[in-house]
mmCIF file of C-alpha atoms and ligand atoms in Angstrom:
data_model
loop_
_atom_site.group_PDB
_atom_site.id
_atom_site.type_symbol
_atom_site.label_atom_id
_atom_site.label_comp_id
_atom_site.label_asym_id
_atom_site.label_seq_id
_atom_site.Cartn_x
_atom_site.Cartn_y
_atom_site.Cartn_z
ATOM 1 C CA MET A 1 0.000 0.000 0.000
ATOM 2 C CA THR A 2 1.151 3.519 -0.807
ATOM 3 C CA LYS A 3 -0.373 6.281 1.346
ATOM 4 C CA ARG A 4 -0.553 9.887 0.199
ATOM 5 C CA VAL A 5 -2.031 12.816 2.112
ATOM 6 C CA GLU A 6 -2.771 16.179 0.530
ATOM 7 C CA VAL A 7 -4.223 19.207 2.296
ATOM 8 C CA LEU A 8 -5.896 21.629 -0.119
ATOM 9 C CA ALA A 9 -6.539 25.330 0.602
ATOM 10 C CA ASP A 10 -10.331 25.123 0.662
ATOM 11 C CA LYS A 11 -13.243 22.925 -0.391
ATOM 12 C CA PRO A 12 -13.318 24.032 -4.066
ATOM 13 C CA ALA A 13 -9.587 23.214 -4.355
ATOM 14 C CA LEU A 14 -10.219 19.895 -2.620
ATOM 15 C CA ILE A 15 -13.000 18.987 -5.063
ATOM 16 C CA GLN A 16 -10.874 20.019 -8.065
ATOM 17 C CA ARG A 17 -7.935 17.899 -6.850
ATOM 18 C CA CYS A 18 -10.187 14.900 -6.291
ATOM 19 C CA LEU A 19 -11.683 15.314 -9.753
ATOM 20 C CA GLU A 20 -8.195 15.412 -11.292
ATOM 21 C CA LEU A 21 -7.140 12.281 -9.416
ATOM 22 C CA ILE A 22 -10.271 10.343 -10.390
ATOM 23 C CA LEU A 23 -9.897 11.362 -14.049
ATOM 24 C CA GLU A 24 -6.237 10.287 -13.984
ATOM 25 C CA LYS A 25 -7.236 6.843 -12.663
ATOM 26 C CA LEU A 26 -10.184 6.681 -15.082
ATOM 27 C CA HIS A 27 -8.114 7.262 -18.215
ATOM 28 C CA ALA A 28 -5.382 4.881 -17.039
ATOM 29 C CA ALA A 29 -7.872 2.083 -16.283
ATOM 30 C CA ILE A 30 -9.642 2.475 -19.612
ATOM 31 C CA ALA A 31 -6.313 2.518 -21.464
ATOM 32 C CA GLU A 32 -5.162 -0.637 -19.638
ATOM 33 C CA ARG A 33 -8.374 -2.620 -19.236
ATOM 34 C CA GLY A 34 -11.023 -0.962 -21.400
ATOM 35 C CA ARG A 35 -13.216 -0.023 -18.442
ATOM 36 C CA PHE A 36 -13.233 1.974 -15.203
ATOM 37 C CA THR A 37 -15.028 0.848 -12.055
ATOM 38 C CA LEU A 38 -15.771 3.494 -9.421
ATOM 39 C CA ALA A 39 -17.661 3.224 -6.111
ATOM 40 C CA LEU A 40 -19.184 6.434 -4.794
ATOM 41 C CA SER A 41 -19.441 7.668 -1.239
ATOM 42 C CA GLY A 42 -22.533 9.297 0.158
ATOM 43 C CA GLY A 43 -23.135 12.131 2.546
ATOM 44 C CA SER A 44 -22.798 15.791 1.601
ATOM 45 C CA THR A 45 -19.092 16.284 0.859
ATOM 46 C CA PRO A 46 -18.942 14.629 -2.569
ATOM 47 C CA LYS A 47 -21.966 16.372 -4.134
ATOM 48 C CA PRO A 48 -19.902 19.165 -5.830
ATOM 49 C CA LEU A 49 -17.525 16.478 -7.088
ATOM 50 C CA TYR A 50 -20.405 14.623 -8.720
ATOM 51 C CA GLU A 51 -21.642 17.904 -10.226
ATOM 52 C CA ALA A 52 -18.140 18.431 -11.662
ATOM 53 C CA MET A 53 -18.084 14.880 -13.068
ATOM 54 C CA ALA A 54 -21.309 15.720 -14.926
ATOM 55 C CA GLN A 55 -19.402 18.422 -16.832
ATOM 56 C CA GLN A 56 -16.782 16.002 -18.169
ATOM 57 C CA ASP A 57 -16.724 14.598 -21.700
ATOM 58 C CA LEU A 58 -15.902 10.951 -20.985
ATOM 59 C CA PRO A 59 -16.320 7.502 -22.605
ATOM 60 C CA TRP A 60 -19.399 6.845 -20.511
ATOM 61 C CA ASP A 61 -20.031 3.397 -21.978
ATOM 62 C CA GLN A 62 -16.707 2.265 -20.441
ATOM 63 C CA ILE A 63 -17.458 3.630 -16.983
ATOM 64 C CA HIS A 64 -19.261 1.605 -14.285
ATOM 65 C CA VAL A 65 -20.574 3.261 -11.129
ATOM 66 C CA PHE A 66 -21.229 1.514 -7.823
ATOM 67 C CA TRP A 67 -21.871 2.748 -4.301
ATOM 68 C CA GLY A 68 -19.734 1.895 -1.297
ATOM 69 C CA ASP A 69 -22.722 2.224 0.981
ATOM 70 C CA GLU A 70 -26.373 3.127 0.979
ATOM 71 C CA ARG A 71 -28.986 4.186 3.436
ATOM 72 C CA TYR A 72 -31.794 1.627 3.492
ATOM 73 C CA VAL A 73 -34.327 3.893 1.784
ATOM 74 C CA PRO A 74 -35.808 4.056 -1.740
ATOM 75 C CA PRO A 75 -33.723 5.923 -4.357
ATOM 76 C CA ASP A 76 -36.266 8.775 -4.390
ATOM 77 C CA HIS A 77 -35.845 9.321 -0.635
ATOM 78 C CA PRO A 78 -33.940 12.539 0.280
ATOM 79 C CA ASP A 79 -31.386 10.471 2.243
ATOM 80 C CA SER A 80 -30.564 8.165 -0.688
ATOM 81 C CA ASN A 81 -26.926 8.200 -1.793
ATOM 82 C CA GLU A 82 -28.044 6.800 -5.142
ATOM 83 C CA GLY A 83 -30.638 9.534 -5.505
ATOM 84 C CA MET A 84 -28.097 12.260 -4.736
ATOM 85 C CA ALA A 85 -25.538 10.976 -7.263
ATOM 86 C CA ARG A 86 -28.150 10.479 -9.982
ATOM 87 C CA ALA A 87 -29.511 14.017 -9.515
ATOM 88 C CA ALA A 88 -26.070 15.661 -9.271
ATOM 89 C CA TRP A 89 -24.378 13.650 -12.036
ATOM 90 C CA LEU A 90 -25.686 10.449 -13.563
ATOM 91 C CA ASN A 91 -28.952 11.859 -14.866
ATOM 92 C CA GLN A 92 -26.980 14.594 -16.660
ATOM 93 C CA VAL A 93 -24.713 12.337 -18.750
ATOM 94 C CA PRO A 94 -25.263 9.593 -21.389
ATOM 95 C CA ILE A 95 -23.991 6.741 -19.208
ATOM 96 C CA PRO A 96 -25.777 3.487 -20.085
ATOM 97 C CA ALA A 97 -28.313 2.507 -17.432
ATOM 98 C CA ILE A 98 -26.707 -0.947 -17.164
ATOM 99 C CA ASN A 99 -23.432 0.733 -16.146
ATOM 100 C CA ILE A 100 -25.032 2.047 -12.967
ATOM 101 C CA HIS A 101 -25.049 -0.547 -10.186
ATOM 102 C CA PRO A 102 -26.983 0.755 -7.178
ATOM 103 C CA MET A 103 -27.348 -1.127 -3.939
ATOM 104 C CA PRO A 104 -30.900 -2.555 -3.830
ATOM 105 C CA THR A 105 -33.011 -1.287 -0.931
ATOM 106 C CA ASP A 106 -36.371 -2.807 -1.816
ATOM 107 C CA ALA A 107 -36.198 -6.092 0.106
ATOM 108 C CA ALA A 108 -37.976 -6.192 3.469
ATOM 109 C CA ASP A 109 -34.809 -7.612 5.029
ATOM 110 C CA PRO A 110 -31.595 -5.591 4.447
ATOM 111 C CA ALA A 111 -29.582 -8.805 4.819
ATOM 112 C CA VAL A 112 -31.378 -10.200 1.762
ATOM 113 C CA ALA A 113 -30.580 -7.017 -0.149
ATOM 114 C CA ALA A 114 -26.926 -7.330 0.855
ATOM 115 C CA GLN A 115 -26.829 -10.905 -0.466
ATOM 116 C CA THR A 116 -28.566 -9.832 -3.688
ATOM 117 C CA HIS A 117 -26.021 -7.090 -4.305
ATOM 118 C CA GLU A 118 -23.188 -9.443 -3.436
ATOM 119 C CA GLN A 119 -24.385 -11.799 -6.181
ATOM 120 C CA GLU A 120 -24.701 -8.881 -8.608
ATOM 121 C CA LEU A 121 -21.103 -7.860 -7.859
ATOM 122 C CA ARG A 122 -19.749 -11.408 -8.134
ATOM 123 C CA GLN A 123 -21.548 -11.806 -11.457
ATOM 124 C CA PHE A 124 -20.245 -8.495 -12.812
ATOM 125 C CA PHE A 125 -16.645 -9.071 -11.727
ATOM 126 C CA GLN A 126 -16.817 -12.843 -12.396
ATOM 127 C CA VAL A 127 -15.426 -13.749 -8.995
ATOM 128 C CA GLN A 128 -16.299 -16.739 -6.823
ATOM 129 C CA PRO A 129 -17.054 -16.748 -3.090
ATOM 130 C CA GLY A 130 -13.851 -16.384 -1.122
ATOM 131 C CA SER A 131 -12.246 -13.944 -3.519
ATOM 132 C CA PHE A 132 -12.581 -10.156 -3.623
ATOM 133 C CA PRO A 133 -12.654 -8.101 -6.850
ATOM 134 C CA GLY A 134 -10.564 -4.975 -6.949
ATOM 135 C CA LEU A 135 -12.406 -1.821 -8.053
ATOM 136 C CA ASP A 136 -10.296 0.778 -9.778
ATOM 137 C CA VAL A 137 -11.332 3.542 -7.374
ATOM 138 C CA ILE A 138 -13.387 3.516 -4.197
ATOM 139 C CA LEU A 139 -14.287 7.012 -3.010
ATOM 140 C CA LEU A 140 -14.902 7.271 0.735
ATOM 141 C CA GLY A 141 -15.999 9.948 3.144
ATOM 142 C CA MET A 142 -15.427 9.986 6.877
ATOM 143 C CA GLY A 143 -17.889 10.876 9.577
ATOM 144 C CA ASP A 144 -17.048 13.063 12.571
ATOM 145 C CA ASP A 145 -16.951 9.786 14.558
ATOM 146 C CA GLY A 146 -14.367 8.203 12.270
ATOM 147 C CA HIS A 147 -16.765 5.901 10.421
ATOM 148 C CA THR A 148 -16.438 5.381 6.701
ATOM 149 C CA ALA A 149 -18.927 3.992 4.214
ATOM 150 C CA SER A 150 -21.490 2.553 6.620
ATOM 151 C CA LEU A 151 -18.861 0.938 8.818
ATOM 152 C CA PHE A 152 -19.820 2.534 12.115
ATOM 153 C CA PRO A 153 -17.891 2.241 15.381
ATOM 154 C CA HIS A 154 -18.362 -0.992 17.343
ATOM 155 C CA THR A 155 -20.796 -2.519 14.859
ATOM 156 C CA GLU A 156 -20.897 -6.066 13.474
ATOM 157 C CA ALA A 157 -20.252 -4.745 9.970
ATOM 158 C CA LEU A 158 -16.624 -4.129 10.959
ATOM 159 C CA LEU A 159 -16.138 -7.868 11.521
ATOM 160 C CA ALA A 160 -17.316 -9.120 8.117
ATOM 161 C CA ARG A 161 -14.364 -10.989 6.601
ATOM 162 C CA HIS A 162 -15.753 -13.115 3.748
ATOM 163 C CA SER A 163 -18.540 -11.076 2.155
ATOM 164 C CA LEU A 164 -18.394 -8.128 -0.239
ATOM 165 C CA VAL A 165 -21.504 -6.450 1.132
ATOM 166 C CA THR A 166 -22.949 -6.471 4.637
ATOM 167 C CA VAL A 167 -25.577 -4.702 6.702
ATOM 168 C CA GLY A 168 -24.404 -1.595 8.530
ATOM 169 C CA ASN A 169 -26.125 0.082 11.408
ATOM 170 C CA LYS A 170 -26.290 3.750 12.260
ATOM 171 C CA ASP A 171 -28.169 4.372 15.531
ATOM 172 C CA GLY A 172 -30.496 1.478 14.769
ATOM 173 C CA GLN A 173 -31.045 2.522 11.146
ATOM 174 C CA PRO A 174 -30.004 -0.188 8.664
ATOM 175 C CA ARG A 175 -27.509 0.571 5.917
ATOM 176 C CA LEU A 176 -25.801 -1.507 3.231
ATOM 177 C CA THR A 177 -22.034 -1.254 3.010
ATOM 178 C CA PHE A 178 -19.011 -2.666 1.268
ATOM 179 C CA THR A 179 -16.973 -4.684 3.761
ATOM 180 C CA VAL A 180 -13.466 -3.854 4.942
ATOM 181 C CA PRO A 181 -11.784 -6.650 2.969
ATOM 182 C CA PHE A 182 -13.664 -5.687 -0.203
ATOM 183 C CA ILE A 183 -12.689 -2.014 0.128
ATOM 184 C CA ASN A 184 -9.089 -3.042 0.848
ATOM 185 C CA GLN A 185 -8.926 -4.980 -2.424
ATOM 186 C CA ALA A 186 -9.308 -1.733 -4.413
ATOM 187 C CA HIS A 187 -6.558 -0.508 -6.722
ATOM 188 C CA CYS A 188 -7.093 2.969 -5.250
ATOM 189 C CA VAL A 189 -9.049 4.290 -2.267
ATOM 190 C CA ILE A 190 -9.608 8.040 -1.997
ATOM 191 C CA PHE A 191 -10.861 9.614 1.231
ATOM 192 C CA LEU A 192 -12.484 12.990 0.515
ATOM 193 C CA VAL A 193 -12.777 14.857 3.829
ATOM 194 C CA ALA A 194 -13.685 18.484 4.487
ATOM 195 C CA GLY A 195 -14.432 20.644 7.509
ATOM 196 C CA ALA A 196 -13.062 21.341 10.966
ATOM 197 C CA SER A 197 -15.510 18.885 12.549
ATOM 198 C CA LYS A 198 -13.420 16.043 11.124
ATOM 199 C CA GLN A 199 -10.241 17.088 12.956
ATOM 200 C CA PRO A 200 -10.684 15.007 16.154
ATOM 201 C CA ALA A 201 -11.362 11.793 14.239
ATOM 202 C CA LEU A 202 -8.541 12.489 11.783
ATOM 203 C CA ALA A 203 -6.119 12.904 14.698
ATOM 204 C CA GLU A 204 -7.093 9.426 15.951
ATOM 205 C CA ILE A 205 -6.986 7.882 12.516
ATOM 206 C CA PHE A 206 -3.524 9.256 11.814
ATOM 207 C CA ALA A 207 -2.245 8.503 15.331
ATOM 208 C CA PRO A 208 0.382 5.730 15.581
ATOM 209 C CA VAL A 209 -2.004 3.747 17.780
ATOM 210 C CA ALA A 210 -5.788 3.972 18.268
ATOM 211 C CA ASP A 211 -8.680 1.527 18.537
ATOM 212 C CA GLU A 212 -9.848 0.450 15.078
ATOM 213 C CA MET A 213 -13.289 -0.522 16.363
ATOM 214 C CA THR A 214 -13.721 3.041 17.609
ATOM 215 C CA TYR A 215 -12.226 4.642 14.500
ATOM 216 C CA PRO A 216 -13.194 2.287 11.646
ATOM 217 C CA ALA A 217 -11.488 4.366 8.936
ATOM 218 C CA ARG A 218 -8.213 2.988 10.384
ATOM 219 C CA LEU A 219 -9.258 -0.393 9.009
ATOM 220 C CA ILE A 220 -8.970 0.909 5.435
ATOM 221 C CA GLN A 221 -5.502 -0.202 4.352
ATOM 222 C CA PRO A 222 -5.909 -1.026 0.647
ATOM 223 C CA GLN A 223 -3.508 -3.257 -1.252
ATOM 224 C CA GLY A 224 -3.251 -0.468 -3.805
ATOM 225 C CA GLU A 225 -3.046 3.306 -3.309
ATOM 226 C CA LEU A 226 -4.550 5.104 -0.310
ATOM 227 C CA TRP A 227 -5.203 8.817 -0.758
ATOM 228 C CA TRP A 228 -6.400 11.209 1.921
ATOM 229 C CA LEU A 229 -7.567 14.458 0.315
ATOM 230 C CA LEU A 230 -8.386 17.027 3.004
ATOM 231 C CA ASP A 231 -9.285 20.666 2.956
ATOM 232 C CA GLN A 232 -7.360 23.064 5.221
ATOM 233 C CA ALA A 233 -10.200 23.144 7.730
ATOM 234 C CA ALA A 234 -9.961 19.385 8.209
ATOM 235 C CA GLY A 235 -6.243 18.902 7.878
ATOM 236 C CA GLU A 236 -4.596 22.034 9.323
ATOM 237 C CA ASN A 237 -3.695 20.560 12.716
ATOM 238 C CA LEU A 238 -2.888 17.071 11.559
ATOM 239 C CA SER A 239 0.622 15.915 12.418
ATOM 240 C CA LEU A 240 1.668 14.075 9.287
ATOM 241 C CA ALA A 241 5.047 12.955 10.582
HETATM 242 C C1 6PG B 1 -23.052 8.064 4.042
HETATM 243 C C2 6PG B 1 -21.612 8.026 3.672
HETATM 244 C C3 6PG B 1 -20.782 8.295 4.881
HETATM 245 C C4 6PG B 1 -20.241 9.683 4.677
HETATM 246 C C5 6PG B 1 -19.687 10.263 5.939
HETATM 247 C C6 6PG B 1 -19.290 11.723 5.734
HETATM 248 O O1 6PG B 1 -23.820 7.279 3.508
HETATM 249 O O2 6PG B 1 -23.372 8.964 4.834
HETATM 250 O O3 6PG B 1 -21.183 7.156 2.844
HETATM 251 O O4 6PG B 1 -19.741 7.396 5.121
HETATM 252 O O5 6PG B 1 -19.229 9.629 3.678
HETATM 253 O O6 6PG B 1 -20.691 10.180 6.938
HETATM 254 O O7 6PG B 1 -20.462 12.443 5.417
HETATM 255 P P1 6PG B 1 -20.378 14.016 5.031
HETATM 256 O O8 6PG B 1 -19.683 14.062 3.713
HETATM 257 O O9 6PG B 1 -21.821 14.436 4.941
HETATM 258 O O10 6PG B 1 -19.604 14.680 6.140
#
């Protein structure tokens, strides 16, 4: 794993840098393998990034979009990560519908939905149980509590070792989330983090020692590249020694 940390002057600079990095990985993947696979993060931080992606002239038929986690709500619900990314980006570009791979949230039991999506992923990547496909880029955010995707502190989701997708839990609300081992199989993981409220968790995540169950983002140690892209407000007091 190679780890790179960049602190950008402000949020617009952070978004621009993340866009540049994603486009660099996108063109390289398409040149090498004829396709680019990207998993999106949710929350509020990435929305301007998705709006910027909508302005790009790209080979959309060679780009496949996934989500690293999803709130267990319909796509037209205001909390839906899928709904946000479609409105900000995917509805604005000619990407084939079959290239968009949302996490299903229509089953009564989220565990069934997780298994369904797991099968969809295994089918797409042509991988058998026991092995983990490597996405080209997985974009992640980080909560003020140090969670990432829907891997919340001291939850069962942190312990999943064999599945690609599992059920997360935020204050009793079900989520679907990529698992730690699946995320760690990525060629490139990019954390996009903005705002002073992230400083305390970042200090713990970058500390030499801290409890990984309390700060789940520490568990993200991909076999490929790990990028932390921070704005000044988030990263100004971080000791990066
Ligand atoms: C989600 C996200 C989650 C998010 C962080 C940061 O579904 O909410 O995937 O992991 O990235 O909570 O959220 P903000 O960008 O809103 O701070």
